[in-house]
Coordinates of C-alpha atoms and ligand atoms in Angstrom, one line a residue:
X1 CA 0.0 0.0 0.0
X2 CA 1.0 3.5 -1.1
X3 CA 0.2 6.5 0.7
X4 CA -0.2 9.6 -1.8
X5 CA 1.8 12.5 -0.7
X6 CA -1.0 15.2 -0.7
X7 CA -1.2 17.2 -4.2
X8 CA 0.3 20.4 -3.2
X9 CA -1.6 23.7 -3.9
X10 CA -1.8 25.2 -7.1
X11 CA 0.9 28.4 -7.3
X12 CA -0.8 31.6 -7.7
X13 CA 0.0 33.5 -10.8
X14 CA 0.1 36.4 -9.1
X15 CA 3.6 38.7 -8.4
X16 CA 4.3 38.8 -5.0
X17 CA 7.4 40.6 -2.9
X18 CA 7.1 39.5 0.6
X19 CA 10.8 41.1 1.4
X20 CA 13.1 42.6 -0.3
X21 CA 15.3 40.5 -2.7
X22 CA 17.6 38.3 -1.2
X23 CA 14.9 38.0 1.9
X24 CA 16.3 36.2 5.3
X25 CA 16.3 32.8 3.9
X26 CA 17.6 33.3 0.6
X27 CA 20.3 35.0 2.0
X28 CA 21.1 32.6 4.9
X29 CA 21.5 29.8 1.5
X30 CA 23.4 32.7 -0.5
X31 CA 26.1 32.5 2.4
X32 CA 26.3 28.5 2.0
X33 CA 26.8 28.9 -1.0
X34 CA 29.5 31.3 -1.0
X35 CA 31.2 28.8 0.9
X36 CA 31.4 25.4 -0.9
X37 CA 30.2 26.9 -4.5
X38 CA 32.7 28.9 -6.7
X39 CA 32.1 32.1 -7.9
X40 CA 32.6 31.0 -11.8
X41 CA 28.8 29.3 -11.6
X42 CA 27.2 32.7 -10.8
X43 CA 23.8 33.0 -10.4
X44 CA 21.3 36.0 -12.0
X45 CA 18.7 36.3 -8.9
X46 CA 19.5 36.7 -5.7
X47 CA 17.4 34.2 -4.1
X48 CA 16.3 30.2 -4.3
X49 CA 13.7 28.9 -6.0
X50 CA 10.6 26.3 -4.1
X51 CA 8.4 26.1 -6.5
X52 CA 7.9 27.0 -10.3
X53 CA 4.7 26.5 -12.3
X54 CA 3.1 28.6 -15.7
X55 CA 4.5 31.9 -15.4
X56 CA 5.9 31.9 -11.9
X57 CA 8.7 31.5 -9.7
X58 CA 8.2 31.5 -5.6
X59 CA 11.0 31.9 -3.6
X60 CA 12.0 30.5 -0.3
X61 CA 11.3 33.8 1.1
X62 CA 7.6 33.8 -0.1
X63 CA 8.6 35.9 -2.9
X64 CA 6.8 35.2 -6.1
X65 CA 8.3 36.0 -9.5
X66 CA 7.5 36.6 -13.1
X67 CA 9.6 34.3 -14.9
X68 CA 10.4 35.7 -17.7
X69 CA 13.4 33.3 -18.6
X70 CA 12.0 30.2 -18.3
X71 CA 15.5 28.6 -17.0
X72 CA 17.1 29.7 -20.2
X73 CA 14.1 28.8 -22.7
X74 CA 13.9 25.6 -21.1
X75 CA 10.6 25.3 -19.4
X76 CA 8.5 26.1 -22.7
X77 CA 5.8 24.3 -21.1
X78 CA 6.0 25.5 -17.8
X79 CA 8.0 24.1 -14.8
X80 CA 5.5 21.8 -13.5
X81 CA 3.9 20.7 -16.6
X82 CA 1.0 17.9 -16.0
X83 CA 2.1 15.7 -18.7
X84 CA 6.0 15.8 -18.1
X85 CA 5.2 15.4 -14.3
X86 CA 2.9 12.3 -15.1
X87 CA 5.3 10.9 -17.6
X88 CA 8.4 11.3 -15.5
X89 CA 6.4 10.0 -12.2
X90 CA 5.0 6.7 -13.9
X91 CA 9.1 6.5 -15.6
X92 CA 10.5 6.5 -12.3
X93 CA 8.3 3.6 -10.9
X94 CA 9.2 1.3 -13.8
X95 CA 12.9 1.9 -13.9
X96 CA 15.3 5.0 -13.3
X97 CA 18.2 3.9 -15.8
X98 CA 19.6 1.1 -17.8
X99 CA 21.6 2.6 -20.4
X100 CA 20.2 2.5 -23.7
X101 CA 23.8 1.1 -24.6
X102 CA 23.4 -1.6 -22.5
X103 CA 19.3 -2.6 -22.6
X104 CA 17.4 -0.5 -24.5
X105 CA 13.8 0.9 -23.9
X106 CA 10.9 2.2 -25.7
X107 CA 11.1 5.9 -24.6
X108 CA 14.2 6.6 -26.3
X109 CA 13.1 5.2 -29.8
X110 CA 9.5 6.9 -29.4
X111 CA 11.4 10.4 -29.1
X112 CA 13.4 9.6 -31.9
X113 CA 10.6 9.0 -34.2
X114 CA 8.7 12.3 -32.5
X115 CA 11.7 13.9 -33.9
X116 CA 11.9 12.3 -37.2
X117 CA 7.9 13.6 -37.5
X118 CA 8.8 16.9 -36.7
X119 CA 12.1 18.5 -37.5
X120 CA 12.5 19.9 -41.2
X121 CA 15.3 17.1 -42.0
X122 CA 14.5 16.1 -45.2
X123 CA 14.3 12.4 -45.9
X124 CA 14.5 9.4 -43.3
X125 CA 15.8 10.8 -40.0
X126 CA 17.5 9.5 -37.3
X127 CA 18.3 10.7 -33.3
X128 CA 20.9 9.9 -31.1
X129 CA 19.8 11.2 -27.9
X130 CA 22.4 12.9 -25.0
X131 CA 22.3 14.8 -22.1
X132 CA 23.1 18.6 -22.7
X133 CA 23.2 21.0 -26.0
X134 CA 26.9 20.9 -25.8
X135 CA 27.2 17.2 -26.1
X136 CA 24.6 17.4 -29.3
X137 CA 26.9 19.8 -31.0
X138 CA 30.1 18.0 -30.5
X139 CA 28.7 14.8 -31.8
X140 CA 26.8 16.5 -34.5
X141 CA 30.4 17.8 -35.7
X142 CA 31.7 14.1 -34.8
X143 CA 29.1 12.9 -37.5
X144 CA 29.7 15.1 -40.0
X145 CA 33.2 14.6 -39.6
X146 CA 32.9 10.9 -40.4
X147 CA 30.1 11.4 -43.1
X148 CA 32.3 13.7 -45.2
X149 CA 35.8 12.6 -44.4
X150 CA 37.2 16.1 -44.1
X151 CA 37.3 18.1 -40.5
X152 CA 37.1 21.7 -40.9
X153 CA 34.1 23.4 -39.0
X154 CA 33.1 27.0 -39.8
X155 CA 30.5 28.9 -37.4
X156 CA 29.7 32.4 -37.2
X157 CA 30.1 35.8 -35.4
X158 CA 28.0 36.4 -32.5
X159 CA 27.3 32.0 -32.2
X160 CA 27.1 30.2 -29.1
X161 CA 27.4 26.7 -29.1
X162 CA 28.2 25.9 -25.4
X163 CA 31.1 25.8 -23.0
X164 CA 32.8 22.0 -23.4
X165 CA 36.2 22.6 -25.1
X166 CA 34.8 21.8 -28.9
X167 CA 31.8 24.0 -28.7
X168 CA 33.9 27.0 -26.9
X169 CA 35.8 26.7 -29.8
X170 CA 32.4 27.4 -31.9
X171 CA 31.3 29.8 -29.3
X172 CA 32.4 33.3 -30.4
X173 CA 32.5 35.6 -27.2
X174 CA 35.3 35.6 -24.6
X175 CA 34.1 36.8 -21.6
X176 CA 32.7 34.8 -20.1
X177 CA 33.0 31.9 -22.0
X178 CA 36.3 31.2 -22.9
X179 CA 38.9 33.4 -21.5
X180 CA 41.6 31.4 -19.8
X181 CA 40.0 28.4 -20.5
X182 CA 42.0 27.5 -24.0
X183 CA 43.2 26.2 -25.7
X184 CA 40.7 25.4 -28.0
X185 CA 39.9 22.6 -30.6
X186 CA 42.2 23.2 -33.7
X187 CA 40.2 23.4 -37.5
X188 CA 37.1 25.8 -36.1
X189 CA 36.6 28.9 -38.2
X190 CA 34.6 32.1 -38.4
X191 CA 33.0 33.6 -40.7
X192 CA 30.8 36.6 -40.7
X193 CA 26.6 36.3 -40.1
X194 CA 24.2 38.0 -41.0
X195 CA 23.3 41.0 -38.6
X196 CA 21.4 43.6 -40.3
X197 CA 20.8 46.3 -37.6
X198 CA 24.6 46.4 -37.8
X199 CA 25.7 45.9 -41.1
X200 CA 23.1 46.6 -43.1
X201 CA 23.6 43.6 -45.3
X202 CA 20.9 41.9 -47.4
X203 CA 20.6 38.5 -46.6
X204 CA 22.2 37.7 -50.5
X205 CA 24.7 40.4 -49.6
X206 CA 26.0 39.0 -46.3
X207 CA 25.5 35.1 -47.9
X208 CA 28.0 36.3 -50.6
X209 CA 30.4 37.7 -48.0
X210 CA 30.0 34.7 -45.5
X211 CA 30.3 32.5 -48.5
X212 CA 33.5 34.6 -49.7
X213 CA 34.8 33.7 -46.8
X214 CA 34.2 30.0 -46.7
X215 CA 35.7 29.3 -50.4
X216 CA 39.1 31.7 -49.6
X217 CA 39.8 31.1 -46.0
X218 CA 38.6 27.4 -45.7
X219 CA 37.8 25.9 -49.1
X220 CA 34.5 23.4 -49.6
X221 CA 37.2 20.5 -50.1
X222 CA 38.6 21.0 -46.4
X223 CA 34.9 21.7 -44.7
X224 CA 33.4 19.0 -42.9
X225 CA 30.6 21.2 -41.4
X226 CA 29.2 24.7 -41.2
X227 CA 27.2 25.1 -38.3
X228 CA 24.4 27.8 -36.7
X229 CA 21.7 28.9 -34.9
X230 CA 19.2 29.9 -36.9
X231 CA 18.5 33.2 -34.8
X232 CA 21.6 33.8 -33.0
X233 CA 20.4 33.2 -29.4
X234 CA 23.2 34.2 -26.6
X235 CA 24.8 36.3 -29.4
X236 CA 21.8 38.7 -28.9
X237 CA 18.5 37.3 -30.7
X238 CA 19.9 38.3 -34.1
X239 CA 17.9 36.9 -36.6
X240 CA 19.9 37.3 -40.3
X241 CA 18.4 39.0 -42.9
X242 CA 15.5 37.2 -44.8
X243 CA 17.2 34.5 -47.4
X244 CA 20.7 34.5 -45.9
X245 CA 20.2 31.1 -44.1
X246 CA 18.5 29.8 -47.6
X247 CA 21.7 30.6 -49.7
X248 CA 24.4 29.1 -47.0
X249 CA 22.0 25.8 -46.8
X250 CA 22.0 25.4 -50.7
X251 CA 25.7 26.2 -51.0
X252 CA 26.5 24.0 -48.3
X253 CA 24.4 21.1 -50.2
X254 CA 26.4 22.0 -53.3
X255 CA 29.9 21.6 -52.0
X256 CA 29.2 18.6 -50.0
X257 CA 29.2 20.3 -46.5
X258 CA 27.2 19.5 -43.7
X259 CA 25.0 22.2 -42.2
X260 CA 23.8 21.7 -39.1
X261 CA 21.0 24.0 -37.3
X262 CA 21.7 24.5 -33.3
X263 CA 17.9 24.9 -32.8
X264 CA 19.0 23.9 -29.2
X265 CA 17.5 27.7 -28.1
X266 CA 15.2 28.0 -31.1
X267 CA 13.5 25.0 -31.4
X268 CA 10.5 23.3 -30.0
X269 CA 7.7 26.1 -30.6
X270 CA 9.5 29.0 -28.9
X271 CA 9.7 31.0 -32.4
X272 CA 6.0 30.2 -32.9
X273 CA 6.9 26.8 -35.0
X274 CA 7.9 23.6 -34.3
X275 CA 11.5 24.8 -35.6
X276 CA 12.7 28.5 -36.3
X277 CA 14.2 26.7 -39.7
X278 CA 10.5 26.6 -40.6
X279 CA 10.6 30.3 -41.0
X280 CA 13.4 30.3 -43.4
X281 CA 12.1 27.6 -45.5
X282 CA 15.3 25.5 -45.0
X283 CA 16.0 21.5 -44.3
X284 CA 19.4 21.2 -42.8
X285 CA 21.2 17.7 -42.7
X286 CA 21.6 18.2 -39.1
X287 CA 19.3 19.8 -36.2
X288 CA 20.4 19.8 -32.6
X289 CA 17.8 20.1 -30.0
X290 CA 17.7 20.0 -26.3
X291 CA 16.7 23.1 -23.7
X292 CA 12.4 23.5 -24.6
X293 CA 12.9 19.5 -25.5
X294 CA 11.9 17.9 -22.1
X295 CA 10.0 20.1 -19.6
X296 CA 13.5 20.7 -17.6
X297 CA 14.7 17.7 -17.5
X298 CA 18.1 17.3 -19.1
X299 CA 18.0 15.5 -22.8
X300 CA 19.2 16.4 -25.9
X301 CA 19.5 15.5 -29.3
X302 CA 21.3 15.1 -32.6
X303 CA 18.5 14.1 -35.3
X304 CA 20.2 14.1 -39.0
X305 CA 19.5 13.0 -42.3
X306 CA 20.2 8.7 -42.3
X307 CA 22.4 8.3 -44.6
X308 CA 25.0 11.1 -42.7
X309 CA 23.6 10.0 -39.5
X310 CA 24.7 6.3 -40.5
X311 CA 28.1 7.5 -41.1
X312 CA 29.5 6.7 -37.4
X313 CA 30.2 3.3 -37.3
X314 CA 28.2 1.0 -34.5
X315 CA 29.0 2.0 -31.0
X316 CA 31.0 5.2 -32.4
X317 CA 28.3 7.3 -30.7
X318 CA 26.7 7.1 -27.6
X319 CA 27.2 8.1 -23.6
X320 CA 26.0 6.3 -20.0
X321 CA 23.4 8.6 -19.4
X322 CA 22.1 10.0 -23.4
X323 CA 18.6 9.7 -23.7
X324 CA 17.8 8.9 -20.0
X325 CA 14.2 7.4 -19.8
X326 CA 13.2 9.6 -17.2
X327 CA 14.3 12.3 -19.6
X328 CA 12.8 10.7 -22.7
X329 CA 9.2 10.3 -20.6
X330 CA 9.3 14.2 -19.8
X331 CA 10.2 15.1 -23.4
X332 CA 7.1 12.5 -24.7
X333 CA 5.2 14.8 -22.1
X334 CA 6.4 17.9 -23.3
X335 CA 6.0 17.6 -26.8
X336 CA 2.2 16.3 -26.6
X337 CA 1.5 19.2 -24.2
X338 CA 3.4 21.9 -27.1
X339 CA 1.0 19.9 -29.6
X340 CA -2.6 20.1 -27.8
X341 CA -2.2 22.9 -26.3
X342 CA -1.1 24.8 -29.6
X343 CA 1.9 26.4 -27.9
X344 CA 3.7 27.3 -31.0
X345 CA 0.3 29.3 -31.8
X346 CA 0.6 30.7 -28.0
X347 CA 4.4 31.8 -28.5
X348 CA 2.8 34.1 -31.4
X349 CA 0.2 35.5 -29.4
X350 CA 2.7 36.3 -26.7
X351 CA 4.8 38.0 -29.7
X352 CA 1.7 40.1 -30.4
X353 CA 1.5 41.4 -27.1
X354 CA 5.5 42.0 -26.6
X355 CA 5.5 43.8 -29.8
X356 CA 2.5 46.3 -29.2
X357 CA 3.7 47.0 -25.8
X358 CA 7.7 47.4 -26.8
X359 CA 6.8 49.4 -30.0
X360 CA 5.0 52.1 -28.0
X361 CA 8.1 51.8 -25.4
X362 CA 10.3 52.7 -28.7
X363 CA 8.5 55.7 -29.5
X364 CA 9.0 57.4 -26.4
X365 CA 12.9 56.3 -25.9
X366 CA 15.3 56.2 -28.8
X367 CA 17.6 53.9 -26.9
X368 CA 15.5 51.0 -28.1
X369 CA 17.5 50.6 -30.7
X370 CA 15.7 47.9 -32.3
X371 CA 13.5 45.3 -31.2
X372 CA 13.8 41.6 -32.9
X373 CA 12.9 37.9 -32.7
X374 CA 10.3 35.5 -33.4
X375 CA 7.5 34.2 -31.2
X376 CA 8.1 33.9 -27.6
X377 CA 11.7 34.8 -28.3
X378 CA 11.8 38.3 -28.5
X379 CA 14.2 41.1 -27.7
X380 CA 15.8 44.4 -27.9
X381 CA 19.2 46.3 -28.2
X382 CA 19.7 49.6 -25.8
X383 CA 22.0 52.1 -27.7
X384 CA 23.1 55.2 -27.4
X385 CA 20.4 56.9 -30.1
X386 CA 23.2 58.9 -31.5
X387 CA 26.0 56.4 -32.6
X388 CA 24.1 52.9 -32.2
X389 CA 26.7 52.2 -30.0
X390 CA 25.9 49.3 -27.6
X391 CA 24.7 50.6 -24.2
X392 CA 25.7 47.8 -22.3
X393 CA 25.3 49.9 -18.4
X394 CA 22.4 51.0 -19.5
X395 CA 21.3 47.1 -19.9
X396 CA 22.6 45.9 -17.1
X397 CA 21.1 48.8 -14.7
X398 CA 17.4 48.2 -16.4
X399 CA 17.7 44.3 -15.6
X400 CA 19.0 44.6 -12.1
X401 CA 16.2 47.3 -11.6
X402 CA 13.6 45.0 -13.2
X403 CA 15.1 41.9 -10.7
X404 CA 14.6 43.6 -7.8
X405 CA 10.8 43.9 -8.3
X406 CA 10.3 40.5 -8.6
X407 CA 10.8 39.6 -12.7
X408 CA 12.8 37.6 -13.9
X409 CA 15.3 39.4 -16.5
X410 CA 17.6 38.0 -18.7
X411 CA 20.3 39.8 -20.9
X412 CA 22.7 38.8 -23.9
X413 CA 24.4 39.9 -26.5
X414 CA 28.2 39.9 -27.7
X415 CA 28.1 43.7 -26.5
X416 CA 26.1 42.7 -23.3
X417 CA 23.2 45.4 -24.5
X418 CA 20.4 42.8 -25.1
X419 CA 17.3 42.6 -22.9
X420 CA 15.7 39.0 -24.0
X421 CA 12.2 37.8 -22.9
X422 CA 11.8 33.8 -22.9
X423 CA 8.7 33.7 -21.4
X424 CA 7.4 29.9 -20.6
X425 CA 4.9 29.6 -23.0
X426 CA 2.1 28.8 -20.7
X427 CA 2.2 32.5 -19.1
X428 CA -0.3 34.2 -18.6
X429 CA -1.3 37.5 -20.8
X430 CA -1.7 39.2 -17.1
X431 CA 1.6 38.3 -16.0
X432 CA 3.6 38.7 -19.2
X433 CA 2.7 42.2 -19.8
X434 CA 3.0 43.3 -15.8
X435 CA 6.7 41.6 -16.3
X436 CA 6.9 43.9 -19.6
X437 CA 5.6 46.9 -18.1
X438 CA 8.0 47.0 -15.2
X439 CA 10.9 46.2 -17.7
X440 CA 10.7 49.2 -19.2
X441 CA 9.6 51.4 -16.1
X442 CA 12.4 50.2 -15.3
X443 CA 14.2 51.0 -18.4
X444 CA 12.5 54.8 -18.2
X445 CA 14.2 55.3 -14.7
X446 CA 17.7 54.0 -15.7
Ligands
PLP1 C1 22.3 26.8 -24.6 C2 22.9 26.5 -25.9 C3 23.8 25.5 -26.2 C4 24.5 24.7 -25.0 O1 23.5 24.0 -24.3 P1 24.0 23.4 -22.9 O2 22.8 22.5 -22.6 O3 24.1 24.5 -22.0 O4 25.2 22.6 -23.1 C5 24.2 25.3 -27.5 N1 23.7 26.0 -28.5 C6 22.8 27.0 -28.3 C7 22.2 27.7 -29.4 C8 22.3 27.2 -27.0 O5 21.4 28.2 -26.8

């Protein structure tokens, strides 16, 4: 006989400040911390969390937050999603881990052929599944390496691609990603993007330049893989110019390169489709998934065309813990929640709102430089109105100011002057525009 834990109440969606931020508990734990922590994995609010569900965040103080981060676009479905809590609940009872290299289960193939359903791979697809978006990038390189035979890798300005020592490499800004921590993988190279509030570039201009580049400084004979993110997410939520991304796919087709999609930010209906390649009307050979993928828990993914995916010999790919089943049952949990509850639809409806209330904000202050992104992935750049230079205090004031009432504020941007909303996508209207409103009171006052 079991006894049920009682079900716990539901969170209100309401903001709430009980103390100032960090109250007396948080600040007891931020003092723990301090001591057995180090201060390279810093943390953005000043407090712990209890308890997270739709649009909320409630501290240990009491404190209830507007989350407007969603863990780093991970919680797309919330942070206490029905289905993902069911999923992972009945996974646990049955088995906690076998390794899918040792005795597989059903989980990790039924993600795989969600996946295959609904990325814009063309053909046959198949999945390998691991644990972070790092991992997925370093193997999705691994594959094309193997598929092609050649080993150079080009990525762009302003890409991340995470902080293991291959995707570093990828990774274009320094602080704080990679300074000190070299040296990095040899064969990486970068080539311009596409960034047209700053270079004014056409998406066929900047292709031609990008693709300048690739043929002179690399050579197609040399290039395993080109990789990016289809709007550059940690870069700063730049999205290239319309038809860039269409002209690198089709020359990477016709030189027999690999390009690979890091829809690890993008994908899974945060741009208001299944995929942010959707919008471009591309099919890359590769897409790597994993943040919005499984309701929080970790998971990711490298899902490629067969015959490239094929390419690594049996056993060649693989990990103790990639595609976990508890992981697998929350992403089965969170994709059938993005599904019937239309939440690529939602993520445009929450555009809708971000873009009425931030256009009106740019009317009245010229140091929203511009405002950009797709979906529930939306953000703008604070400059100095003048000179478009990057206003990067300016940022950083607005977001702390924005933090201390109680919303959660993320920034990015290779010039640190990016204010991003990654709302989950199960917020509430109510909440999402009290969370924009204070952003740029706060803004106003900075
Ligand atoms: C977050 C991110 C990564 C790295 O994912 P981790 O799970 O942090 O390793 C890679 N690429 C993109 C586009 C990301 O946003």
């Amino acid at each position: 006989m079991s006894v049920e834990a009682p079900a716990p109440a539901a969170l209100p969606q309401s903001r709430h400040l009980a103390t100032e931020l960090p109250g007396p508990k948080a600040q007891e734990l931020l003092t723990r911390q301090q001591a057995v922590v180090p201060s390279g994995v810093a943390s953005l609010m000043p407090t712990f969390a209890v308890r997270a569900d739709g649009g909320i965040v409630e501290d240990v103080d009491g404190n209830r937050l507007i989350d407007l981060g969603s863990g780093i676009a991970v919680t797309s479905v919330g942070a206490s999603a029905e289905r993902v809590l069911t999923g992972v609940q009945e996974q646990i009872r049955q088995f906690t881990h076998t390794c899918f290299m040792v005795t597989p289960y059903e989980g990790y193939v039924a993600v795989a052929e969600r996946l295959a359903e609904l990325t814009p791979v063309p053909g046959p697809a198949r999945t390998a599944l691991f644990n972070s978006g790092a991992e997925a990038v370093e193997n999705a390189v691994k594959v094309a390496r193997t598929y092609t035979g050649k080993t150079a890798v080009a990525a762009f300005d302003h890409a991340y691609h995470g902080r293991t020592t291959l995707t570093m490499g990828l990774t274009a800004k320094s602080v704080p990603y990679k300074r000190g921590f070299g040296p990095f993988a040899p064969e990486i190279y970068r080539v311009s993007g596409s960034y047209p509030f700053r270079d004014g570039l056409s998406g066929d201009e900047a292709a031609d330049r990008a693709i300048d580049q690739l043929e002179k400084q690399i050579g197609a004979d040399a290039l395993a893989a080109v990789i990016m993110e289809p709007i550059q997410g940690e870069g700063g939520f730049i999205v290239p110019a319309r038809g860039f991304l269409k002209r690198i796919t089709q020359w990477c087709r016709e030189n027999g390169v690999v390009f690979i999609a890091d829809e690890i930010q993008t994908g899974f209906a945060r741009t208001g489709q299944w995929f942010a390649s959707e919008h471009e009307g591309i099919e890359p050979d590769i897409i790597t998934t994993a943040k919005g993928i499984a309701g929080g828990m970790p998971l990711s993914a490298v899902t490629g065309r067969a015959e490239i995916m094929d390419a690594a010999h049996p056993g060649g790919l693989g990990g103790t813990y990639g595609g976990n089943p508890v992981a697998c049952a929350a992403a089965l949990g969170s994709i059938q929640t993005m599904a019937e509850e239309r939440l690529a639809e939602r993520a445009v409806e929450l555009e809708r709102l971000a873009v009425e209330h931030l256009e009106a904000a740019q009317q009245q202050d010229p140091r929203i430089g511009e405002m950009r992104g797709r979906g529930a992935m939306l953000a703008f750049e604070l400059v100095d109105p003048e000179t478009k230079a990057p206003d990067a205090a300016l940022t950083a004031a607005a977001a702390a100011a924005a933090r201390a009432q109680g919303v959660i504020t993320l920034t990015c941007g290779t010039y640190g002057n990016v204010i991003r909303l990654l709302p989950p996508l199960t917020i509430s209207d109510e909440l999402f525009t009290e969370g924009l409103t204070i952003i740029t009171e706060a803004l106003k006052e900075a």
